[in-house]
mmCIF file of C-alpha atoms in Angstrom:
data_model
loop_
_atom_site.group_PDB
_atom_site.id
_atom_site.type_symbol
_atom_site.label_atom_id
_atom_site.label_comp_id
_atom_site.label_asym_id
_atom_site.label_seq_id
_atom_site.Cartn_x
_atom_site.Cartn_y
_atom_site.Cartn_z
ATOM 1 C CA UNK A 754 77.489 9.532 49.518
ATOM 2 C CA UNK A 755 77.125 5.733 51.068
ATOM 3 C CA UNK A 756 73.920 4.212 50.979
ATOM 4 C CA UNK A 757 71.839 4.103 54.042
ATOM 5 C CA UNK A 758 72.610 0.489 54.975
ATOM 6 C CA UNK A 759 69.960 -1.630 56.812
ATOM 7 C CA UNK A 760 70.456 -2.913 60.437
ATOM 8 C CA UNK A 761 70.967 -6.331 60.496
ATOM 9 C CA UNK A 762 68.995 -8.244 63.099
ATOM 10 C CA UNK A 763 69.865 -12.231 63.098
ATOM 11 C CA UNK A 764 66.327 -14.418 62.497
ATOM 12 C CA UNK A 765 65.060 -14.710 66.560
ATOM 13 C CA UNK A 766 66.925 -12.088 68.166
ATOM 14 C CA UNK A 767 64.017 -10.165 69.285
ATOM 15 C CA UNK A 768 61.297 -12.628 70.044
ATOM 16 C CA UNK A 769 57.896 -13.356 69.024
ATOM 17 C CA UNK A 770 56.841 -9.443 69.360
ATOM 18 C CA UNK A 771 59.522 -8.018 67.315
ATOM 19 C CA UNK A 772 60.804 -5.356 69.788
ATOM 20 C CA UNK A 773 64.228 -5.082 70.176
ATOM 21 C CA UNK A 774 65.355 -6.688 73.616
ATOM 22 C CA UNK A 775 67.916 -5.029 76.520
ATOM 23 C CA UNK A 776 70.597 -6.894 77.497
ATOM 24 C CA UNK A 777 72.866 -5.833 79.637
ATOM 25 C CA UNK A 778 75.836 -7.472 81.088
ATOM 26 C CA UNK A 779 74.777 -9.305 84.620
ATOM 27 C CA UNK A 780 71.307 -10.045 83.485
ATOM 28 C CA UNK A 781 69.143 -10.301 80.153
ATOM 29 C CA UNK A 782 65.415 -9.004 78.946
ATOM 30 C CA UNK A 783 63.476 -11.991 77.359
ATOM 31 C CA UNK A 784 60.623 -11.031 74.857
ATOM 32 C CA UNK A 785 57.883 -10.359 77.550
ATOM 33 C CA UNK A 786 60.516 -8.016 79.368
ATOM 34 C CA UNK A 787 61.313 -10.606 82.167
ATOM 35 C CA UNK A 788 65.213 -11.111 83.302
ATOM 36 C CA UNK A 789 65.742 -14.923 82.415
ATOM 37 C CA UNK A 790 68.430 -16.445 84.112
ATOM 38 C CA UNK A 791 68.710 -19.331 81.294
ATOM 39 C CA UNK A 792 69.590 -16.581 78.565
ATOM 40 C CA UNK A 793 72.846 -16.251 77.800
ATOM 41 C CA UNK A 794 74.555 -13.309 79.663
ATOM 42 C CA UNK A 795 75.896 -12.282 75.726
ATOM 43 C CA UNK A 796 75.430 -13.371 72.593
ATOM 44 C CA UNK A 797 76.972 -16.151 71.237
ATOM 45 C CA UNK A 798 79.997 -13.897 69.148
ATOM 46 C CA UNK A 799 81.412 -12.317 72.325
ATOM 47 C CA UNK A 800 83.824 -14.606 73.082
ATOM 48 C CA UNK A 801 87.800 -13.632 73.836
ATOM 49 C CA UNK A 802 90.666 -15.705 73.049
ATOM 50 C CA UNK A 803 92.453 -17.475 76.012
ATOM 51 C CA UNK A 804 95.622 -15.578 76.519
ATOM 52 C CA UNK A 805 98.357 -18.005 75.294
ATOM 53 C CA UNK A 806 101.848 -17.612 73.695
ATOM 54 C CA UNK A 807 105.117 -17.039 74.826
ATOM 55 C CA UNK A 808 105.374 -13.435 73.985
ATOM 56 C CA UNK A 809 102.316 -12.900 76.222
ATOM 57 C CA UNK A 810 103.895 -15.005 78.716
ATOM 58 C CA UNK A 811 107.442 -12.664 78.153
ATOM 59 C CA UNK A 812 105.616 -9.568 78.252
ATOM 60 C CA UNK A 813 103.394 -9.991 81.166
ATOM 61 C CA UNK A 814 106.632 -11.354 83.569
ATOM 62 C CA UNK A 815 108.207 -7.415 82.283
ATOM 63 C CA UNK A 816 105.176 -5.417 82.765
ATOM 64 C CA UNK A 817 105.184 -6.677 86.287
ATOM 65 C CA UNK A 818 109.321 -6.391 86.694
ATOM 66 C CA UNK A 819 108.814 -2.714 85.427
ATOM 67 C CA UNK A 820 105.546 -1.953 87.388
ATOM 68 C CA UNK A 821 103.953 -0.424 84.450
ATOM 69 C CA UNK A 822 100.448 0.445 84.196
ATOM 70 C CA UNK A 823 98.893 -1.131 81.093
ATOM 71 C CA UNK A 824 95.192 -0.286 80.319
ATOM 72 C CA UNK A 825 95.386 -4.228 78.969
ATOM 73 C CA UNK A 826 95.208 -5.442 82.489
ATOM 74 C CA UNK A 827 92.944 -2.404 84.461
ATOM 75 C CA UNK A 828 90.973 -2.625 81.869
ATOM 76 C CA UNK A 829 90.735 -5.840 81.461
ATOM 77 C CA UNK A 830 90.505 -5.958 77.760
ATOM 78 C CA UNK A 831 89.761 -8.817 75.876
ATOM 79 C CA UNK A 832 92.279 -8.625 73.268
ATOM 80 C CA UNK A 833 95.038 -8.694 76.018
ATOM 81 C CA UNK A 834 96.463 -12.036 74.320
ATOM 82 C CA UNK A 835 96.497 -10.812 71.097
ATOM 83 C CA UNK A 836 97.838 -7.833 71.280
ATOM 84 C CA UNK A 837 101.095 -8.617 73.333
ATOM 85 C CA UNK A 838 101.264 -11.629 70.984
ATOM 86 C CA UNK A 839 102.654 -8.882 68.637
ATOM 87 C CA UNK A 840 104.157 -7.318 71.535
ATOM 88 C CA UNK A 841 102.174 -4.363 71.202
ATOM 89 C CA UNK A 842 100.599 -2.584 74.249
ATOM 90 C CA UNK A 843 98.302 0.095 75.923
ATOM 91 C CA UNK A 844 100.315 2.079 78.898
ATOM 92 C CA UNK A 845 98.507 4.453 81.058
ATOM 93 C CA UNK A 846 100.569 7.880 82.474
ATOM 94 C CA UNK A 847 99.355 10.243 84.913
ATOM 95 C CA UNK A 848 97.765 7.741 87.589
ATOM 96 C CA UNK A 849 94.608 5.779 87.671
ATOM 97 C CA UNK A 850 92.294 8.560 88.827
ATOM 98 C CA UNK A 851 90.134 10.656 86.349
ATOM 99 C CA UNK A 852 88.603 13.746 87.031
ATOM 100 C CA UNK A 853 85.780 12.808 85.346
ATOM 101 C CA UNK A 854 83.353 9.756 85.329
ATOM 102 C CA UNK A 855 82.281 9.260 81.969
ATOM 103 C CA UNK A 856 78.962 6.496 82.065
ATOM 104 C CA UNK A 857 81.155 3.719 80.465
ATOM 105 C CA UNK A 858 83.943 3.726 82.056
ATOM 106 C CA UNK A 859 85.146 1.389 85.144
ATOM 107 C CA UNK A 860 88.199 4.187 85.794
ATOM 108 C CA UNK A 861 87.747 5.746 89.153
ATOM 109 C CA UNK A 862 87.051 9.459 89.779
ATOM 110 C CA UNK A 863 88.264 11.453 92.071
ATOM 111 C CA UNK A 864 91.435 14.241 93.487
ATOM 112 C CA UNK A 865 94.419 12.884 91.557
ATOM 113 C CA UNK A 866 97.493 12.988 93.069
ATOM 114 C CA UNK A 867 99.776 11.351 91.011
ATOM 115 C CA UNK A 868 102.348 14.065 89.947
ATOM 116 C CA UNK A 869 105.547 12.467 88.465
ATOM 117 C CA UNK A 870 108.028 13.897 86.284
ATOM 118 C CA UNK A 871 110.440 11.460 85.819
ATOM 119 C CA UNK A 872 107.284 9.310 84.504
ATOM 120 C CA UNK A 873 108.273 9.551 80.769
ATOM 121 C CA UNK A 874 111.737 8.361 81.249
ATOM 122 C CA UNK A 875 110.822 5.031 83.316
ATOM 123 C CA UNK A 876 107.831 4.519 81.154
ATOM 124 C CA UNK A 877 110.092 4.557 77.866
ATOM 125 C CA UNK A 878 112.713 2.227 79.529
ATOM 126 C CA UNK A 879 109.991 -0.101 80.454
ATOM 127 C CA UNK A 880 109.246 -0.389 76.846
ATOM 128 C CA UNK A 881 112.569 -0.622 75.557
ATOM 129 C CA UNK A 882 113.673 -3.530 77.774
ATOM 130 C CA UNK A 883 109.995 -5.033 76.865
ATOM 131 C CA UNK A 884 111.179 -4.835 72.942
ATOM 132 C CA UNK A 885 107.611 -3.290 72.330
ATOM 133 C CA UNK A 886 107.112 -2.814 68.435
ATOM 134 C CA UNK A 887 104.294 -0.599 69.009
ATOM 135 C CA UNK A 888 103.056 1.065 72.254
ATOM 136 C CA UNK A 889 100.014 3.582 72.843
ATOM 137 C CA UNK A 890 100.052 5.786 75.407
ATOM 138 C CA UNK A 891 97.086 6.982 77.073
ATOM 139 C CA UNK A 892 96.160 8.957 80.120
ATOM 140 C CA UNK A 893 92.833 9.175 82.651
ATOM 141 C CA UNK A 894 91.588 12.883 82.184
ATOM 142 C CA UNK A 895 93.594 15.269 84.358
ATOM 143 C CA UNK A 896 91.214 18.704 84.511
ATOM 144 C CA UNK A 897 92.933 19.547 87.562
ATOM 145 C CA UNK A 898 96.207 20.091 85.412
ATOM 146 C CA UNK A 899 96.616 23.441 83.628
ATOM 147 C CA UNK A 900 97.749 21.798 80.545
ATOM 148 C CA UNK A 901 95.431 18.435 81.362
ATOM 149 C CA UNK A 902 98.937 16.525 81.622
ATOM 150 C CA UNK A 903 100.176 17.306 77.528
ATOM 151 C CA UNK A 904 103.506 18.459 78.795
ATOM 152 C CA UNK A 905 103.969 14.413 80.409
ATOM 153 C CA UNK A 906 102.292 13.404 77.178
ATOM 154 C CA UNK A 907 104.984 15.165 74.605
ATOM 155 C CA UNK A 908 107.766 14.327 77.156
ATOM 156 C CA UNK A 909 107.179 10.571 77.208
ATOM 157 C CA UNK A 910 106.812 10.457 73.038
ATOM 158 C CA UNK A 911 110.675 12.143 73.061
ATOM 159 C CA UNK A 912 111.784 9.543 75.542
ATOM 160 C CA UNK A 913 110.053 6.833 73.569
ATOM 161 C CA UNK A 914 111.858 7.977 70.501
ATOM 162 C CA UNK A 915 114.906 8.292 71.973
ATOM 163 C CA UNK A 916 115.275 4.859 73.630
ATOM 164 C CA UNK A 917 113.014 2.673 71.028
ATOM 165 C CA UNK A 918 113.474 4.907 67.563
ATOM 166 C CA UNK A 919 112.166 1.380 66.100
ATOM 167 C CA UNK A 920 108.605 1.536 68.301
ATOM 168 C CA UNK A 921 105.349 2.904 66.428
ATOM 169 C CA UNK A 922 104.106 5.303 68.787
ATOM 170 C CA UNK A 923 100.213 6.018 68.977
ATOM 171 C CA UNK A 924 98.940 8.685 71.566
ATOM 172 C CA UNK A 925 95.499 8.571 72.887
ATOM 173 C CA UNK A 926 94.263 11.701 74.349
ATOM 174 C CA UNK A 927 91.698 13.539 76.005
ATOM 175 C CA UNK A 928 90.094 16.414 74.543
ATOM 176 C CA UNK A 929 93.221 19.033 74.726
ATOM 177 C CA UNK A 930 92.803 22.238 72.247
ATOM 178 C CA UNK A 931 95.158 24.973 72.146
ATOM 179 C CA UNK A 932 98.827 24.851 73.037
ATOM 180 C CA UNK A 933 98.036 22.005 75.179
ATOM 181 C CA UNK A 934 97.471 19.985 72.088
ATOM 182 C CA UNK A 935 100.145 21.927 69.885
ATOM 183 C CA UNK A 936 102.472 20.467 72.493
ATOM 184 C CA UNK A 937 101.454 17.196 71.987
ATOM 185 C CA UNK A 938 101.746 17.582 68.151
ATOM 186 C CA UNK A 939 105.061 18.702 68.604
ATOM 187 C CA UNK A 940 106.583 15.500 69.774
ATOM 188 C CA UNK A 941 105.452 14.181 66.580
ATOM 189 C CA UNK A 942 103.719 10.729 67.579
ATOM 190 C CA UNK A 943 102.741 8.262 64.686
ATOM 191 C CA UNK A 944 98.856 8.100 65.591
ATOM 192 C CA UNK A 945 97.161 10.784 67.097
ATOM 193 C CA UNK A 946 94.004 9.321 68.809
ATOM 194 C CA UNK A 947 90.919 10.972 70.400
ATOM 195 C CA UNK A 948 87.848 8.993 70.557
ATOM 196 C CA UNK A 949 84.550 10.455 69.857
ATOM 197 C CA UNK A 950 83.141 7.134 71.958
ATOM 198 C CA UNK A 951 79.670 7.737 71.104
ATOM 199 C CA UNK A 952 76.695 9.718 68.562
ATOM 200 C CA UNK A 953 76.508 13.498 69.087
ATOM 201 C CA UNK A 954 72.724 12.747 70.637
ATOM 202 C CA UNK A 955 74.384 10.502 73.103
ATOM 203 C CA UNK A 956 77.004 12.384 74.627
ATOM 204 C CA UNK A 957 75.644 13.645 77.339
ATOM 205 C CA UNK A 958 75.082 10.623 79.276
ATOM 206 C CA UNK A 959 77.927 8.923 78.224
ATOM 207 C CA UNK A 960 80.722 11.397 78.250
ATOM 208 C CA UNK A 961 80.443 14.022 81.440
ATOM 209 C CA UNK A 962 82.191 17.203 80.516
ATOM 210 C CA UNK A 963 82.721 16.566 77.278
ATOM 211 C CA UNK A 964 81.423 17.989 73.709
ATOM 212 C CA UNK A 965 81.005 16.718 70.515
ATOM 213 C CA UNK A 966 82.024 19.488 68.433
ATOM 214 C CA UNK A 967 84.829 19.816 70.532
ATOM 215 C CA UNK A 968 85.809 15.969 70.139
ATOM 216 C CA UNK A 969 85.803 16.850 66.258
ATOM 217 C CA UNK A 970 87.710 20.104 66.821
ATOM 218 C CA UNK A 971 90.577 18.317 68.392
ATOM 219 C CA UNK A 972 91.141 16.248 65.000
ATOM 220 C CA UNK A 973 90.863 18.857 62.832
ATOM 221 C CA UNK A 974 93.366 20.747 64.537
ATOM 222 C CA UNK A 975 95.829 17.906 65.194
ATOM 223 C CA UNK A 976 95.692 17.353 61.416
ATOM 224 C CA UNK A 977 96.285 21.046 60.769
ATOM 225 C CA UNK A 978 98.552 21.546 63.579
ATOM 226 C CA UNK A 979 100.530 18.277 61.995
ATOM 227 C CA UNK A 980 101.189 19.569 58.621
ATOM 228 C CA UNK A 981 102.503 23.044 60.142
ATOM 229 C CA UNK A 982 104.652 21.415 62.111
ATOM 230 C CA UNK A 983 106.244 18.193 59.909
ATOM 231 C CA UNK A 984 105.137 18.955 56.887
ATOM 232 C CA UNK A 985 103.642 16.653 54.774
ATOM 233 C CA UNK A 986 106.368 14.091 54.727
ATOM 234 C CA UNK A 987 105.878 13.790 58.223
ATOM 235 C CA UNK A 988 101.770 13.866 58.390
ATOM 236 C CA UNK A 989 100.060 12.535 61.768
ATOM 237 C CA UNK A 990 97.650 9.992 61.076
ATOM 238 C CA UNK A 991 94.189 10.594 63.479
ATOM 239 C CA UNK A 992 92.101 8.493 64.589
ATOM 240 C CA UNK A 993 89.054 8.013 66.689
ATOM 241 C CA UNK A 994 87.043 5.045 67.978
ATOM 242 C CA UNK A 995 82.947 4.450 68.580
ATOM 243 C CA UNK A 996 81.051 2.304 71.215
ATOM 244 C CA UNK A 997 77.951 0.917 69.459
ATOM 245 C CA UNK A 998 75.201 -0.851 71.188
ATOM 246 C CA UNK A 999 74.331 2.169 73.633
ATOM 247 C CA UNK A 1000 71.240 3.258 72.402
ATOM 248 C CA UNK A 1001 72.242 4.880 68.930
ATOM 249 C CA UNK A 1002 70.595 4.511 65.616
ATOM 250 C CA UNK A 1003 72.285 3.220 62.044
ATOM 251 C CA UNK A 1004 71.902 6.672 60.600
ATOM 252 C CA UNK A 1005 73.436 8.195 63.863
ATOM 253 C CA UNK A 1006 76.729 5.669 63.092
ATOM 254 C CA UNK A 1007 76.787 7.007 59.806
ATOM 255 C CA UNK A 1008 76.445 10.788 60.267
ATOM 256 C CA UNK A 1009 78.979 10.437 62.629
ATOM 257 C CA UNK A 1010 81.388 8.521 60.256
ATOM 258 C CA UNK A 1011 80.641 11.195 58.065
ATOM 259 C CA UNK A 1012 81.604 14.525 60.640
ATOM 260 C CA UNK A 1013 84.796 12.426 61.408
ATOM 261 C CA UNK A 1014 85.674 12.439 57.345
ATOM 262 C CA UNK A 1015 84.761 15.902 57.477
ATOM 263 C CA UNK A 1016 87.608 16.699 59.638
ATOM 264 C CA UNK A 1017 90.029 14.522 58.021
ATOM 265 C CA UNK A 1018 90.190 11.571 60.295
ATOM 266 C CA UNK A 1019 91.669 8.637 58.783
ATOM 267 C CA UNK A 1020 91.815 5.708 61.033
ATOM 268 C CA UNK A 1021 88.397 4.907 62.812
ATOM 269 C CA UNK A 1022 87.796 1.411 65.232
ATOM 270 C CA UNK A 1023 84.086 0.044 65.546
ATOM 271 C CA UNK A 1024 83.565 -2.017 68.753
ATOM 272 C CA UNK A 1025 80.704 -3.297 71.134
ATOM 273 C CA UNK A 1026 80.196 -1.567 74.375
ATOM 274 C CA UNK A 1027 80.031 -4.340 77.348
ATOM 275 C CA UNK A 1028 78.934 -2.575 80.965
ATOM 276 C CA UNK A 1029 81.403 -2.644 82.911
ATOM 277 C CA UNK A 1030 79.161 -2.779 86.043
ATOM 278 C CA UNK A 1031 75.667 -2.208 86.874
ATOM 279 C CA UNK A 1032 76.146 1.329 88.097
ATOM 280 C CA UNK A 1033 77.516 2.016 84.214
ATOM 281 C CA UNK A 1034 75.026 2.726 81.307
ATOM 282 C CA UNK A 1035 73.074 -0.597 80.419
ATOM 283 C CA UNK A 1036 73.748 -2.328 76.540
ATOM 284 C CA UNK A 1037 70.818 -1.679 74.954
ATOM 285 C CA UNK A 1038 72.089 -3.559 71.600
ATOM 286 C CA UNK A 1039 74.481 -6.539 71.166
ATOM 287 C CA UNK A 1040 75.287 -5.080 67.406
ATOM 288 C CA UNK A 1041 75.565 -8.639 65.318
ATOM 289 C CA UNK A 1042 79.453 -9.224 63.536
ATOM 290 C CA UNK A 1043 77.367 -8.758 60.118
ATOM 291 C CA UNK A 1044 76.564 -5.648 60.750
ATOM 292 C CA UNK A 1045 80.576 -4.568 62.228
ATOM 293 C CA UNK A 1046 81.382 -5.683 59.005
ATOM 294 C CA UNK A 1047 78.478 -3.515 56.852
ATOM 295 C CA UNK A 1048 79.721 -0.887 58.598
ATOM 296 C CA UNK A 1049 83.296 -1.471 57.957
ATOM 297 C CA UNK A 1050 82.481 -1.140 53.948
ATOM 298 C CA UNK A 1051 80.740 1.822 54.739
ATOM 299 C CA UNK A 1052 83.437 3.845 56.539
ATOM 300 C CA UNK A 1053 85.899 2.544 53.940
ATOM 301 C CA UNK A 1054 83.470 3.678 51.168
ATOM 302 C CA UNK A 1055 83.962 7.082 52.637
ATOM 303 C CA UNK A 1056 87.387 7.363 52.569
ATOM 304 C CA UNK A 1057 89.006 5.937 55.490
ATOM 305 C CA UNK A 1058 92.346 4.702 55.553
ATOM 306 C CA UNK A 1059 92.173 1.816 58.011
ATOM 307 C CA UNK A 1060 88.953 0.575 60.106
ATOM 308 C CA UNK A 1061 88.958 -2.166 62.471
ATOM 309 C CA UNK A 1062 84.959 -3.158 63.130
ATOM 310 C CA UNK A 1063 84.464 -6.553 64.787
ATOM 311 C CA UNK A 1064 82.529 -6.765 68.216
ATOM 312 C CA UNK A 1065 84.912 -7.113 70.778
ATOM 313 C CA UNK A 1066 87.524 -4.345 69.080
ATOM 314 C CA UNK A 1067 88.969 -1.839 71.513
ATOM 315 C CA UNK A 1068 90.369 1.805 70.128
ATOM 316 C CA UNK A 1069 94.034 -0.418 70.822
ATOM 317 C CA UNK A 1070 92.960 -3.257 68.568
ATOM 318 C CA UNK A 1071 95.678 -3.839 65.786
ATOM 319 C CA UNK A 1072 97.106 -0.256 66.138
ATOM 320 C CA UNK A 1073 100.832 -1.653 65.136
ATOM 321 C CA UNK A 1074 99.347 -2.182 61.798
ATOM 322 C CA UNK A 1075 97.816 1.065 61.354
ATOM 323 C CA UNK A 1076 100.903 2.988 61.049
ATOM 324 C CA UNK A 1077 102.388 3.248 57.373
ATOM 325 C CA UNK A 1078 105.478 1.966 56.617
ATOM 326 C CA UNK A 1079 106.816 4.450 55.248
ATOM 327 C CA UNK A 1080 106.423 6.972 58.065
ATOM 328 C CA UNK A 1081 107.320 3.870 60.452
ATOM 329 C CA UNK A 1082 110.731 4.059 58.313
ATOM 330 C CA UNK A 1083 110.759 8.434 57.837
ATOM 331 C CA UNK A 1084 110.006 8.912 61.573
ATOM 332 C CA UNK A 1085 112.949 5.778 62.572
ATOM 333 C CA UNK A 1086 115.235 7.348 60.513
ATOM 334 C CA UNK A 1087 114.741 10.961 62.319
ATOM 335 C CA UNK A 1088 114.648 9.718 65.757
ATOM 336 C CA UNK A 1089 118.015 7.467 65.217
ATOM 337 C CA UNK A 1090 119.298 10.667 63.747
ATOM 338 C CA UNK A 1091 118.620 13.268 66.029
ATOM 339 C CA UNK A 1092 119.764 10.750 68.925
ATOM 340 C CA UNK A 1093 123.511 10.386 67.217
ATOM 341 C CA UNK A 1094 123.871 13.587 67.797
ATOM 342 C CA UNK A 1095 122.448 13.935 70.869
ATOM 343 C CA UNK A 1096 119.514 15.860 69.977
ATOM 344 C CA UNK A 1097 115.966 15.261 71.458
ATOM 345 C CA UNK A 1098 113.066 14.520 69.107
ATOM 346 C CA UNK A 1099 110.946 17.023 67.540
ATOM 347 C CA UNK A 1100 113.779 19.474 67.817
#
């Protein structure tokens, strides 16, 4: 087992009186507990890159020529530049409204009414005229769906493979369980990502209608479900990503790391939670990049494949680089296959 590691807290950070300070995005606790409008609105460390380059510059002209919906730009992420740098992106299906309205998340809530079938195929030829080497594909929760939108999700992986057998392919999913998820599995996708977000003794507040145990149930299963299915040749890597700075503890962080071991996850991203707006759950903790970093060694110590932990990673950060090679090359080889002979993936 890892050793409990200590939480780093940089010389000053909370005052004369030693108690930890709240600051939350659009206004700041100084050491009395008075908002001081000469502290810095974040710490020094949360800083994003200007977006620059002329990939970024390509792929922004195609995403608006092919009016997709990246979570990049709604969400307004902060890798942005990066990550189309290395013309990877983040595309949303299924609309922009969620049937839920989780405390940390600027997605609206409402009816949906976005039903679209031919979604998959304009969504994969968007990619494959944007030369995308890896996309992820993620949806807003759809509860008012019998299958919660997996049939859209599986379809849009085929026509992904079909049109771009060279693209990585990373799904990121709500919390399906059943067929729903079996049908997802069955497209075969190179990442299968559901994101725990937060410590069991949060969840409540920061994830409405969702459960822990059922967060960890939907990894197991797409690991299980994964070697029935492909065998082990073909083995989905899973992966989930946690918000710190919401109120959690250090030995919270690493139970959790543990119960996601437990069921076989293998990729895990570490990131800062920023409030979106005031009506969102306040920061109680900007975590210092010393710490990410501690807890980087720590996940890794327990067996994880890949972990990204810096402060402003999002569960998108770097995800071209989490896919192995070698299944890159397996899973290319099938889908350039199956399309000579005119055969849809996962048949």
């Amino acid at each position: 087992m890892a050793r409990e590691l200590p939480i780093f807290e940089p010389a000053g950070s909370h005052g004369q009186t030693g108690r930890p300070l709240t600051i939350a995005m659009g206004g700041s606790v100084d050491a009395a507990g008075l908002r001081g409008p000469d502290r810095p609105r974040h710490p020094d460390w949360i800083k994003a890159k200007l977006p620059t380059g002329a990939n970024f510059q390509e792929l922004k002209g195609l995403v608006r020529g092919q009016t997709l919906n990246t979570v990049c730009e709604e969400a307004m992420c902060p890798n942005i530049g990066e990550c189309w740098e290395q013309r990877t992106a983040t595309v949303m299906i299924l609309g922009d409204t969620c049937t839920r309205a989780c405390g940390f998340c600027a997605v609206k809530t409402g009816r949906p009414e976005w039903n679209d079938d031919d979604e998959p195929r304009r969504v994969a030829e968007a990619v494959a005229v944007m030369g995308l080497e890896h996309v992820v594909v993620t949806s807003v929760c759809r509860d008012d769906l019998a299958d919660g939108g997996a049939r859209v999700f599986a379809e849009t992986i085929r026509q992904l493979r079909q049109r771009s057998p060279g693209t990585g392919v990373e799904v990121l999913i709500p919390d399906y369980l059943g067929e729903p998820l079996r049908t997802v599995m069955e497209a075969e996708p190179d990442i299968l990502n559901h994101n725990v977000e937060t410590v069991e003794r949060l969840q409540k507040p920061g994830r409405k209608r969702a459960r822990y145990d059922r967060s960890l149930q939907v990894l197991a299963d797409a690991r299980a479900m994964a070697l029935e299915i492909a065998g082990r040749s073909g083995t989905v890597h899973t992966k989930s990503s946690i918000m710190v700075g919401l109120g959690e503890t250090r030995a919270e962080l690493s139970q959790t790391f543990r119960d996601l071991r437990m069921v076989d996850c293998d990729i895990l991203t570490l990131g800062q939670y920023l409030r979106p707006t005031v009506a969102h759950l306040p920061v109680e903790r900007y975590v210092h990049p010393d710490e990410f970093d501690e807890m980087k060694q720590e996940a890794l110590a327990l067996g994880f494949k890949h972990v990204e932990s810096v402060p402003l990673v999002r569960s998108s950060y770097h995800a071209r680089d989490q896919v192995p090679e070698e299944a890159r090359r397996n899973r290319t080889g099938r889908a350039a296959a199956l399309a000579a002979n005119g055969l849809p993936f996962g048949s």
